[in-house]
CSV table of C-alpha atoms in Angstrom, one decimal:
chain,number,residue,atom,x,y,z
A,1,MET,CA,-11.5,74.6,-7.4
A,2,LYS,CA,-14.1,75.7,-4.8
A,3,LYS,CA,-13.0,78.4,-2.5
A,4,TYR,CA,-13.2,77.2,1.1
A,5,GLU,CA,-14.3,79.7,3.8
A,6,PRO,CA,-13.1,79.1,7.3
A,7,GLN,CA,-15.7,76.9,9.0
A,8,HIS,CA,-16.1,76.6,12.8
A,9,GLU,CA,-17.9,73.9,14.7
A,10,GLU,CA,-18.1,72.8,18.3
A,11,ILE,CA,-18.6,69.3,19.5
A,12,LEU,CA,-19.0,67.8,23.0
A,13,SER,CA,-17.1,64.8,24.2
A,14,ALA,CA,-17.6,62.8,27.4
A,15,GLY,CA,-15.1,60.5,29.1
A,16,ILE,CA,-16.3,58.0,31.7
A,17,ASP,CA,-13.7,55.9,33.7
A,18,ILE,CA,-14.9,53.1,35.9
A,19,GLY,CA,-11.8,52.1,37.9
A,20,THR,CA,-10.9,49.7,40.6
A,21,SER,CA,-11.5,52.3,43.4
A,22,THR,CA,-13.1,55.3,41.7
A,23,THR,CA,-15.5,56.3,38.9
A,24,LYS,CA,-15.4,59.7,37.3
A,25,LEU,CA,-16.7,61.6,34.3
A,26,VAL,CA,-15.6,64.6,32.3
A,27,ILE,CA,-17.3,66.6,29.6
A,28,SER,CA,-15.2,68.6,27.2
A,29,LYS,CA,-15.9,71.0,24.3
A,30,PHE,CA,-13.7,70.9,21.2
A,31,SER,CA,-13.7,73.8,18.8
A,32,LEU,CA,-13.0,72.6,15.2
A,33,MET,CA,-11.9,74.9,12.4
A,34,ASN,CA,-11.0,74.7,8.7
A,35,MET,CA,-7.5,76.2,8.9
A,36,ALA,CA,-6.9,76.2,5.1
A,37,GLY,CA,-7.9,79.4,3.4
A,38,GLY,CA,-8.3,80.5,-0.2
A,39,MET,CA,-7.7,77.8,-2.9
A,40,HIS,CA,-6.3,75.2,-0.5
A,41,MET,CA,-7.9,71.9,0.4
A,42,PRO,CA,-9.7,72.0,3.7
A,43,ARG,CA,-7.7,71.1,6.8
A,44,ILE,CA,-9.9,70.7,9.9
A,45,GLU,CA,-8.1,71.1,13.2
A,46,ILE,CA,-9.1,71.3,16.8
A,47,ILE,CA,-8.1,74.8,17.8
A,48,ASN,CA,-9.3,74.6,21.4
A,49,LYS,CA,-10.2,72.1,24.0
A,50,GLU,CA,-12.1,73.1,27.2
A,51,VAL,CA,-13.2,70.9,30.1
A,52,LEU,CA,-16.8,72.0,30.8
A,53,HIS,CA,-17.6,69.7,33.7
A,54,ARG,CA,-15.8,67.4,36.0
A,55,SER,CA,-17.8,65.1,38.2
A,56,PRO,CA,-16.9,64.5,41.8
A,57,ILE,CA,-14.8,61.3,42.4
A,58,TYR,CA,-17.2,58.5,43.2
A,59,ARG,CA,-16.4,55.1,44.7
A,60,THR,CA,-16.9,52.5,42.0
A,61,PRO,CA,-20.3,50.9,42.9
A,62,LEU,CA,-20.0,47.1,43.1
A,63,LEU,CA,-22.7,44.5,43.9
A,64,SER,CA,-20.1,42.0,44.9
A,65,GLN,CA,-16.3,41.4,44.5
A,66,ALA,CA,-17.1,40.1,41.0
A,67,THR,CA,-19.9,42.3,39.7
A,68,ILE,CA,-20.2,46.0,38.9
A,69,ASP,CA,-23.5,47.7,40.0
A,70,MET,CA,-24.7,48.7,36.6
A,71,GLU,CA,-27.8,50.5,37.8
A,72,ALA,CA,-25.8,52.6,40.3
A,73,VAL,CA,-23.2,53.6,37.6
A,74,ASP,CA,-26.1,54.5,35.2
A,75,GLU,CA,-27.7,56.7,37.9
A,76,LEU,CA,-24.4,58.4,38.6
A,77,VAL,CA,-23.9,59.2,34.9
A,78,LYS,CA,-27.4,60.5,34.5
A,79,LYS,CA,-27.0,62.7,37.5
A,80,GLU,CA,-23.7,64.2,36.2
A,81,TYR,CA,-25.2,64.9,32.8
A,82,ALA,CA,-28.0,66.7,34.5
A,83,ASN,CA,-25.5,68.7,36.6
A,84,ALA,CA,-23.7,69.7,33.5
A,85,GLY,CA,-27.0,70.7,31.8
A,86,ILE,CA,-26.6,68.3,28.9
A,87,SER,CA,-28.5,65.3,27.5
A,88,PRO,CA,-26.9,62.2,25.9
A,89,ASN,CA,-28.0,63.5,22.5
A,90,ASP,CA,-25.6,66.4,22.9
A,91,ILE,CA,-22.6,64.1,23.1
A,92,GLN,CA,-20.9,63.4,19.7
A,93,THR,CA,-17.8,61.5,20.9
A,94,GLY,CA,-16.0,60.2,23.9
A,95,ALA,CA,-15.3,56.9,25.7
A,96,VAL,CA,-16.5,54.6,28.4
A,97,ILE,CA,-13.5,52.8,29.8
A,98,ILE,CA,-13.2,50.2,32.5
A,99,THR,CA,-9.7,50.1,34.0
A,100,GLY,CA,-7.6,48.2,36.6
A,101,GLU,CA,-9.1,45.3,38.5
A,102,THR,CA,-12.7,46.4,37.4
A,103,ALA,CA,-11.9,45.2,33.9
A,104,THR,CA,-11.9,41.6,35.3
A,105,LYS,CA,-15.5,41.9,36.7
A,106,GLN,CA,-18.0,39.4,35.2
A,107,ASN,CA,-20.2,42.1,33.7
A,108,ALA,CA,-17.5,44.6,32.6
A,109,GLN,CA,-18.2,44.3,28.9
A,110,GLU,CA,-21.9,44.4,29.4
A,111,MET,CA,-21.4,47.6,31.5
A,112,VAL,CA,-19.6,49.5,28.8
A,113,HIS,CA,-22.0,48.5,26.1
A,114,HIS,CA,-25.0,49.4,28.3
A,115,LEU,CA,-23.5,52.8,29.1
A,116,SER,CA,-22.5,53.6,25.5
A,117,ASP,CA,-26.1,52.9,24.4
A,118,HIS,CA,-27.4,55.4,26.9
A,119,ALA,CA,-24.7,58.1,27.2
A,120,GLY,CA,-24.2,59.4,23.6
A,121,GLU,CA,-21.9,58.5,20.7
A,122,PHE,CA,-19.1,56.5,22.4
A,123,LEU,CA,-16.1,54.6,21.5
A,124,VAL,CA,-16.6,51.4,23.6
A,125,ALA,CA,-13.6,49.6,25.0
A,126,THR,CA,-12.2,48.0,28.1
A,127,ALA,CA,-8.7,49.2,28.8
A,128,GLY,CA,-6.0,46.5,29.0
A,129,PRO,CA,-3.0,47.2,31.3
A,130,ASP,CA,-0.4,48.4,28.7
A,131,LEU,CA,-2.8,50.7,27.0
A,132,GLU,CA,-4.2,52.0,30.2
A,133,GLY,CA,-0.7,53.3,31.1
A,134,ILE,CA,-0.6,55.2,27.7
A,135,ILE,CA,-3.9,56.9,28.3
A,136,ALA,CA,-2.9,58.0,31.8
A,137,ALA,CA,0.4,59.5,30.5
A,138,LYS,CA,-1.7,61.6,28.1
A,139,GLY,CA,-4.0,62.8,30.9
A,140,SER,CA,-1.2,63.4,33.5
A,141,GLY,CA,0.8,65.7,31.2
A,142,ALA,CA,3.8,63.3,30.9
A,143,TYR,CA,3.3,62.9,27.2
A,144,GLU,CA,3.2,66.7,26.6
A,145,TYR,CA,6.2,67.2,28.9
A,146,SER,CA,8.3,64.7,27.0
A,147,LYS,CA,7.4,66.5,23.7
A,148,LYS,CA,8.3,69.9,25.2
A,149,THR,CA,11.6,68.9,26.8
A,150,GLY,CA,12.8,66.0,24.7
A,151,LYS,CA,13.5,64.1,27.9
A,152,VAL,CA,12.7,60.5,28.7
A,153,ILE,CA,9.9,60.5,31.2
A,154,ALA,CA,8.1,57.6,32.9
A,155,ASN,CA,4.5,58.2,34.0
A,156,ILE,CA,3.5,55.7,36.7
A,157,ASP,CA,-0.3,55.6,37.2
A,158,ILE,CA,-1.1,53.8,40.4
A,159,GLY,CA,-4.7,53.2,41.2
A,160,GLY,CA,-6.5,50.6,43.4
A,161,GLY,CA,-5.3,47.5,41.6
A,162,THR,CA,-2.4,48.2,39.2
A,163,ALA,CA,0.6,50.5,38.6
A,164,ASN,CA,0.7,51.2,34.8
A,165,ALA,CA,4.0,52.7,33.6
A,166,ALA,CA,4.4,54.3,30.2
A,167,VAL,CA,7.7,55.8,29.1
A,168,TYR,CA,7.9,58.6,26.5
A,169,LYS,CA,10.8,60.5,24.8
A,170,SER,CA,10.1,63.6,22.7
A,171,GLY,CA,6.4,62.5,22.4
A,172,LYS,CA,7.2,59.0,21.2
A,173,LEU,CA,6.2,56.0,23.2
A,174,CYS,CA,9.3,54.0,24.3
A,175,GLY,CA,7.5,51.2,26.2
A,176,THR,CA,5.2,50.1,29.0
A,177,CYS,CA,5.1,47.9,32.0
A,178,THR,CA,2.3,47.0,34.5
A,179,LEU,CA,2.6,45.8,38.1
A,180,HIS,CA,0.2,44.4,40.7
A,181,ILE,CA,0.7,47.4,42.9
A,182,GLY,CA,-2.2,49.5,44.1
A,183,GLY,CA,-4.0,50.9,47.1
A,184,ARG,CA,-6.7,48.3,47.3
A,185,LEU,CA,-4.6,45.1,47.2
A,186,ILE,CA,-5.1,44.9,51.0
A,187,GLU,CA,-8.3,46.4,52.4
A,188,PHE,CA,-9.3,47.0,56.0
A,189,THR,CA,-12.5,47.1,58.0
A,190,GLY,CA,-11.9,49.1,61.2
A,191,ASN,CA,-8.8,47.7,62.8
A,192,GLN,CA,-8.8,44.4,60.9
A,193,ILE,CA,-7.7,43.2,57.5
A,194,LYS,CA,-10.7,42.7,55.3
A,195,SER,CA,-9.1,41.2,52.2
A,196,ILE,CA,-5.8,40.4,50.6
A,197,SER,CA,-5.6,40.2,46.8
A,198,PRO,CA,-4.2,37.0,45.1
A,199,PRO,CA,-0.9,38.5,43.9
A,200,ILE,CA,-0.1,39.7,47.5
A,201,LYS,CA,-1.0,36.3,48.9
A,202,GLN,CA,1.4,34.7,46.4
A,203,LEU,CA,4.1,37.2,47.4
A,204,PHE,CA,3.5,36.5,51.1
A,205,ARG,CA,3.8,32.7,50.5
A,206,GLN,CA,7.1,33.3,48.7
A,207,TRP,CA,8.3,35.3,51.7
A,208,GLY,CA,7.3,32.5,54.2
A,209,SER,CA,6.6,32.9,57.9
A,210,PRO,CA,5.2,35.2,59.4
A,211,TYR,CA,3.9,36.7,56.1
A,212,SER,CA,2.4,33.4,54.8
A,213,GLU,CA,0.2,33.4,58.0
A,214,ILE,CA,-1.3,36.8,57.4
A,215,THR,CA,-5.0,36.5,56.7
A,216,ALA,CA,-8.3,38.3,56.8
A,217,GLY,CA,-9.3,39.2,60.3
A,218,ASP,CA,-5.7,39.9,61.5
A,219,ILE,CA,-5.0,43.3,63.0
A,220,ARG,CA,-4.5,46.2,60.7
A,221,ASN,CA,-1.3,47.8,62.0
A,222,ARG,CA,1.2,45.0,61.3
A,223,TYR,CA,4.7,46.0,60.5
A,224,GLU,CA,4.7,43.4,57.8
A,225,ILE,CA,2.2,45.6,55.8
A,226,LYS,CA,4.6,48.5,55.8
A,227,ARG,CA,7.3,46.2,54.7
A,228,LEU,CA,5.0,45.2,51.8
A,229,THR,CA,4.5,48.9,50.7
A,230,ASP,CA,8.2,49.6,51.0
A,231,PHE,CA,8.8,46.5,48.8
A,232,MET,CA,6.3,47.8,46.2
A,233,ALA,CA,8.1,51.1,46.0
A,234,ALA,CA,11.4,49.3,45.6
A,235,VAL,CA,9.9,47.1,42.8
A,236,ILE,CA,8.7,50.3,41.0
A,237,ALA,CA,12.3,51.6,41.1
A,238,ARG,CA,13.7,48.3,39.8
A,239,MET,CA,11.1,48.3,37.0
A,240,LEU,CA,12.1,51.8,36.0
A,241,LYS,CA,15.7,50.6,35.8
A,242,ARG,CA,14.6,47.5,33.8
A,243,ASP,CA,16.1,45.4,36.6
A,244,LEU,CA,13.2,43.3,38.0
A,245,SER,CA,14.4,40.3,40.0
A,246,ALA,CA,12.9,36.8,40.3
A,247,ALA,CA,11.6,37.8,43.8
A,248,ASP,CA,9.6,40.6,42.1
A,249,GLN,CA,7.8,38.3,39.6
A,250,PRO,CA,4.5,37.9,41.6
A,251,LEU,CA,3.9,41.6,41.2
A,252,LEU,CA,4.6,41.7,37.4
A,253,LEU,CA,1.4,41.7,35.3
A,254,GLY,CA,2.3,40.7,31.7
A,255,HIS,CA,5.6,41.5,30.1
A,256,GLU,CA,8.9,42.9,31.5
A,257,PRO,CA,9.7,46.6,31.0
A,258,ASN,CA,10.2,46.9,27.2
A,259,TRP,CA,11.9,50.2,26.7
A,260,HIS,CA,15.7,50.7,26.0
A,261,GLU,CA,16.2,54.2,27.1
A,262,ASP,CA,17.4,55.4,30.5
A,263,ILE,CA,14.7,57.4,32.3
A,264,ASP,CA,15.5,61.0,33.1
A,265,GLU,CA,12.5,62.0,35.1
A,266,ILE,CA,9.4,60.4,36.6
A,267,MET,CA,5.8,61.4,37.2
A,268,PHE,CA,3.1,59.8,39.3
A,269,SER,CA,-0.6,59.9,38.5
A,270,GLY,CA,-3.7,57.9,39.7
A,271,GLY,CA,-5.3,57.6,43.1
A,272,ILE,CA,-1.9,57.1,44.9
A,273,SER,CA,-0.6,60.2,43.2
A,274,GLU,CA,-3.6,62.0,44.8
A,275,CYS,CA,-2.3,60.8,48.2
A,276,LEU,CA,1.0,62.5,47.3
A,277,TYR,CA,-0.3,65.8,45.9
A,278,GLN,CA,-3.8,66.2,47.2
A,279,TYR,CA,-5.3,68.2,44.3
A,280,GLU,CA,-8.9,67.1,44.9
A,281,THR,CA,-11.2,68.8,47.4
A,282,ARG,CA,-14.0,66.4,46.7
A,283,THR,CA,-12.6,62.9,47.3
A,284,PRO,CA,-15.0,60.3,48.8
A,285,GLY,CA,-13.5,60.1,52.3
A,286,LYS,CA,-10.5,58.1,53.5
A,287,TYR,CA,-10.1,54.7,52.0
A,288,ASP,CA,-9.7,51.7,54.2
A,289,ASP,CA,-6.7,50.3,52.3
A,290,ILE,CA,-2.9,50.6,51.9
A,291,GLY,CA,-3.0,53.6,49.6
A,292,GLU,CA,-1.7,56.2,52.1
A,293,MET,CA,1.0,53.8,53.3
A,294,LEU,CA,2.1,53.1,49.7
A,295,ALA,CA,2.3,56.8,49.0
A,296,ALA,CA,4.5,57.2,52.1
A,297,SER,CA,6.7,54.4,50.9
A,298,LEU,CA,7.1,56.0,47.5
A,299,ARG,CA,8.2,59.3,49.1
A,300,GLU,CA,10.7,57.5,51.4
A,301,ASN,CA,12.3,55.3,48.8
A,302,ARG,CA,15.9,56.2,48.2
A,303,GLU,CA,16.1,54.8,44.6
A,304,LEU,CA,13.0,56.7,43.5
A,305,SER,CA,14.5,59.9,44.9
A,306,GLU,CA,17.4,59.6,42.5
A,307,TRP,CA,15.1,60.7,39.7
A,308,LYS,CA,13.6,64.2,39.4
A,309,TRP,CA,9.9,64.0,40.2
A,310,ILE,CA,7.7,66.1,37.8
A,311,THR,CA,4.4,67.3,39.3
A,312,PRO,CA,1.5,65.9,37.2
A,313,ASP,CA,-1.3,68.1,35.7
A,314,GLU,CA,-3.8,65.6,37.0
A,315,THR,CA,-3.7,62.9,39.6
A,316,VAL,CA,-6.7,60.6,40.0
A,317,ARG,CA,-8.4,62.1,36.9
A,318,ALA,CA,-5.4,61.5,34.5
A,319,THR,CA,-7.0,58.4,32.8
A,320,VAL,CA,-10.5,60.0,32.3
A,321,LEU,CA,-9.0,63.1,30.8
A,322,GLY,CA,-6.6,61.1,28.6
A,323,ALA,CA,-9.6,59.2,27.4
A,324,GLY,CA,-11.6,62.3,26.6
A,325,THR,CA,-9.0,63.6,24.1
A,326,GLN,CA,-9.4,63.3,20.4
A,327,THR,CA,-8.3,65.1,17.2
A,328,THR,CA,-9.7,65.2,13.7
A,329,GLU,CA,-7.3,65.3,10.8
A,330,ILE,CA,-7.7,65.2,7.0
A,331,SER,CA,-5.7,62.6,5.0
A,332,GLY,CA,-3.4,63.5,2.1
A,333,ALA,CA,-4.9,63.8,-1.4
A,334,THR,CA,-2.9,60.9,-2.8
A,335,ILE,CA,-4.7,57.9,-1.3
A,336,HIS,CA,-6.4,54.7,-2.3
A,337,VAL,CA,-9.8,53.9,-0.7
A,338,GLU,CA,-12.7,51.8,-1.6
A,339,GLU,CA,-15.9,53.8,-1.0
A,340,LYS,CA,-18.0,50.8,-0.3
A,341,ASP,CA,-16.0,50.0,2.8
A,342,LEU,CA,-16.3,53.5,4.3
A,343,PRO,CA,-16.9,54.7,7.0
A,344,LEU,CA,-14.7,52.6,9.2
A,345,ARG,CA,-14.9,53.1,13.0
A,346,ASN,CA,-12.8,52.3,16.0
A,347,LEU,CA,-9.8,50.7,14.3
A,348,PRO,CA,-6.8,50.3,16.7
A,349,VAL,CA,-3.5,51.4,15.1
A,350,PHE,CA,-0.5,49.1,15.2
A,351,GLN,CA,2.8,50.8,14.3
A,352,VAL,CA,5.4,49.0,12.1
A,353,PRO,CA,8.6,51.1,12.0
A,354,PHE,CA,10.9,50.3,9.1
A,355,GLY,CA,13.9,52.2,10.6
A,356,HIS,CA,14.6,53.6,7.1
A,357,GLU,CA,15.6,50.1,5.9
A,358,LEU,CA,13.3,48.2,3.6
A,359,LYS,CA,14.7,44.7,4.4
A,360,LYS,CA,14.5,45.3,8.1
A,361,GLY,CA,10.9,46.4,7.8
A,362,LEU,CA,9.8,43.6,5.5
A,363,ASN,CA,11.3,41.1,8.0
A,364,ARG,CA,9.3,42.7,10.8
A,365,MET,CA,5.9,42.6,9.0
A,366,ARG,CA,4.8,39.0,9.7
A,367,GLU,CA,5.6,39.3,13.4
A,368,ALA,CA,3.9,42.8,13.6
A,369,VAL,CA,0.6,41.4,12.2
A,370,LYS,CA,0.8,38.6,14.8
A,371,GLN,CA,1.4,41.0,17.6
A,372,ALA,CA,-1.4,43.2,16.5
A,373,LEU,CA,-3.8,40.2,16.5
A,374,ASP,CA,-2.6,39.3,20.0
A,375,MET,CA,-3.1,42.8,21.2
A,376,PHE,CA,-6.4,43.8,19.6
A,377,ASP,CA,-8.1,40.5,18.7
A,378,PRO,CA,-6.9,37.9,21.3
A,379,GLN,CA,-10.2,35.9,21.1
A,380,ILE,CA,-9.8,35.8,17.2
A,381,GLU,CA,-13.3,37.5,16.9
A,382,GLY,CA,-12.3,39.4,13.8
A,383,GLN,CA,-11.6,42.9,15.3
A,384,ASN,CA,-9.9,44.7,12.4
A,385,PHE,CA,-6.9,47.1,12.9
A,386,ALA,CA,-4.8,49.5,10.9
A,387,LEU,CA,-1.2,49.0,10.2
A,388,TYR,CA,0.7,52.2,10.6
A,389,ILE,CA,3.9,52.0,8.5
A,390,THR,CA,6.6,54.5,9.5
A,391,GLU,CA,10.2,55.4,8.7
A,392,LEU,CA,10.1,54.0,5.1
A,393,PRO,CA,13.2,54.6,3.0
A,394,TYR,CA,13.0,55.9,-0.6
A,395,LEU,CA,10.9,53.3,-2.5
A,396,GLY,CA,11.4,52.4,-6.1
A,397,PHE,CA,8.8,50.6,-8.2
A,398,ARG,CA,10.3,47.1,-7.3
A,399,ASP,CA,10.4,48.1,-3.6
A,400,VAL,CA,6.7,49.0,-3.6
A,401,GLN,CA,5.9,45.6,-5.3
A,402,GLU,CA,8.0,43.8,-2.6
A,403,LEU,CA,6.3,45.7,0.2
A,404,ALA,CA,2.8,45.0,-1.2
A,405,ALA,CA,3.6,41.3,-1.5
A,406,MET,CA,4.9,41.1,2.0
A,407,ILE,CA,1.8,42.8,3.5
A,408,LEU,CA,-0.5,40.4,1.6
A,409,GLU,CA,1.5,37.5,2.9
A,410,ALA,CA,1.6,38.8,6.5
A,411,ILE,CA,-2.2,39.4,6.7
A,412,LYS,CA,-3.0,35.7,5.9
A,413,VAL,CA,-3.1,35.0,9.6
A,414,LYS,CA,-6.1,37.4,10.1
A,415,PRO,CA,-9.3,35.4,10.7
A,416,ASN,CA,-11.5,37.4,8.3
A,417,PRO,CA,-10.0,37.8,4.8
A,418,ALA,CA,-13.0,39.7,3.6
A,419,GLN,CA,-12.1,42.6,6.0
A,420,PRO,CA,-10.7,45.7,4.4
A,421,LEU,CA,-6.9,45.9,4.7
A,422,VAL,CA,-6.3,49.3,6.4
A,423,ILE,CA,-2.8,50.9,6.0
A,424,VAL,CA,-1.8,54.3,7.3
A,425,LEU,CA,1.4,55.8,6.0
A,426,GLU,CA,3.6,58.5,7.4
A,427,SER,CA,5.0,59.2,3.9
A,428,ASP,CA,3.2,60.0,0.5
A,429,HIS,CA,3.1,56.4,-0.8
A,430,ALA,CA,-0.6,55.6,-0.2
A,431,LYS,CA,-1.9,55.7,-3.7
A,432,VAL,CA,0.9,53.7,-5.3
A,433,LEU,CA,1.0,51.1,-2.5
A,434,GLY,CA,-2.8,50.7,-2.5
A,435,GLN,CA,-2.9,50.3,-6.3
A,436,THR,CA,0.0,47.8,-6.2
A,437,ILE,CA,-1.7,45.6,-3.6
A,438,LYS,CA,-4.9,45.7,-5.7
A,439,VAL,CA,-3.0,44.5,-8.8
A,440,GLN,CA,-1.5,41.7,-6.8
A,441,ASN,CA,-4.8,40.7,-5.2
A,442,GLN,CA,-8.0,41.9,-7.0
A,443,GLU,CA,-10.1,40.4,-4.2
A,444,GLN,CA,-8.5,42.3,-1.4
A,445,SER,CA,-10.4,45.4,-0.3
A,446,ILE,CA,-7.9,48.2,0.6
A,447,ILE,CA,-8.0,51.5,2.4
A,448,CYS,CA,-4.6,53.1,2.2
A,449,ILE,CA,-4.2,56.7,3.5
A,450,ASP,CA,-1.3,59.0,4.3
A,451,GLN,CA,-0.2,62.3,5.9
A,452,ILE,CA,-2.0,61.3,9.1
A,453,ARG,CA,-0.1,61.6,12.4
A,454,VAL,CA,-1.2,58.8,14.6
A,455,GLU,CA,0.5,56.8,17.4
A,456,HIS,CA,0.8,53.1,18.2
A,457,GLY,CA,-2.4,52.2,20.0
A,458,ASP,CA,-4.5,55.1,18.9
A,459,TYR,CA,-8.0,54.4,17.5
A,460,ILE,CA,-9.1,55.9,14.2
A,461,ASP,CA,-12.4,56.5,12.4
A,462,ILE,CA,-12.1,57.0,8.6
A,463,GLY,CA,-15.0,58.9,7.1
A,464,HIS,CA,-16.5,59.0,3.5
A,465,LEU,CA,-14.4,60.1,0.6
A,466,LEU,CA,-14.9,63.9,0.1
A,467,LEU,CA,-15.2,65.7,-3.2
A,468,THR,CA,-11.6,66.8,-2.9
A,469,GLY,CA,-10.3,63.3,-2.9
A,470,VAL,CA,-9.4,63.2,0.8
A,471,VAL,CA,-11.0,61.4,3.8
A,472,PRO,CA,-11.6,62.9,7.2
A,473,VAL,CA,-9.9,60.8,9.9
A,474,VAL,CA,-10.8,61.1,13.6
A,475,ILE,CA,-7.9,60.1,15.8
A,476,LYS,CA,-8.9,59.0,19.2
A,477,THR,CA,-6.1,58.7,21.7
A,478,LEU,CA,-8.0,55.9,23.3
A,479,THR,CA,-5.9,52.8,23.5
A,480,PHE,CA,-7.5,49.7,24.9
A,481,HIS,CA,-7.6,46.0,24.5
A,482,HIS,CA,-9.2,43.3,26.6
């Protein structure tokens, strides 16, 4: 076998986050090294990550309430690249993400595609609310903190339009929840109310007079607005306790809190966290909105004070730094891949935990594939995804056959049967499972790899088969759907 010398390589990554209130960019350098010496197969790992450049925090340029100013964003990105002394060709990886209320703008998709064409090699996606919370928890330090301490920590990322909560225990995602709570849900001009967002209008109608009469043009300093931000803080506390009431429903975006653990500690990130901690020296002036008032309500809320508050590593930049993170791994050597289908890029990962019981896992498989379709391919456009099967029990020959048959049955709901079936395993079953699926369905193209540590919602790139019989896998902790 060839002797592998340690190899060293540096790559540049850019993260661009276009949010409801603010837009920012970071450029990072990753140092990669082959950590396997002597006669071992190569194992490429990122040994160092360094942020080279952080842009100032810009207000997100909009042409109207419904349209992003694409030219202005383009100019802003070009300017920051110049300030960092790099060109788009220097960037090998990264992400353009559109978050919060900005993701609902008419030209949001056009914007990310336009930027990714001009800004280097990018994973292109618009972040949905659940997955946005996961990215922010990575950037804020909550995810790492949960790994270090083993505690259950909730990161609540509150921006201009949404509060995205992600709960972690020992580095594992327990669940998410998103609320219509943010600094720009009421905006002001001078001493008057400029705009009230639809979820707040609905809430005010529910509360009745005098709230239902509040409208644009009214005076800014109404006590009712402070009552609103106090209510928002109380809703966050109830959400963390998994105890949302019927009265809270106008502020719930999507599903109820879906974790089962009791939360030990909490962390706030996002623009409202910046109001709490003031890390930034270069913020774009005071906002004419309810952000400061909301931060004060969070500080004053008695229920929230029952938890220990952990100071975040990042406030308003948590999402962009979470988005700029990636790792490269090498699969195990016992895999089943079809060379004609490689490389595969930007596959979202959907985790299917078996709980160490084959029957339980098999019963979950159909529903898991349906949920993956809902999350990653809601328009049924044929976005492929990888099934990440974890916590498998010991499998005998018959068990592997049963698992293969169930996977083939479950994927019948996918809109494009010609797509490769991509399976990532925690345990060393990839070769036998891949071959068994192939025997059961000769037509099915299969990529089955193992010994890769991914997480629910990560994106992966799978490269060409190497001479050693392994594939390089780039894991992007970039979790979006639209």
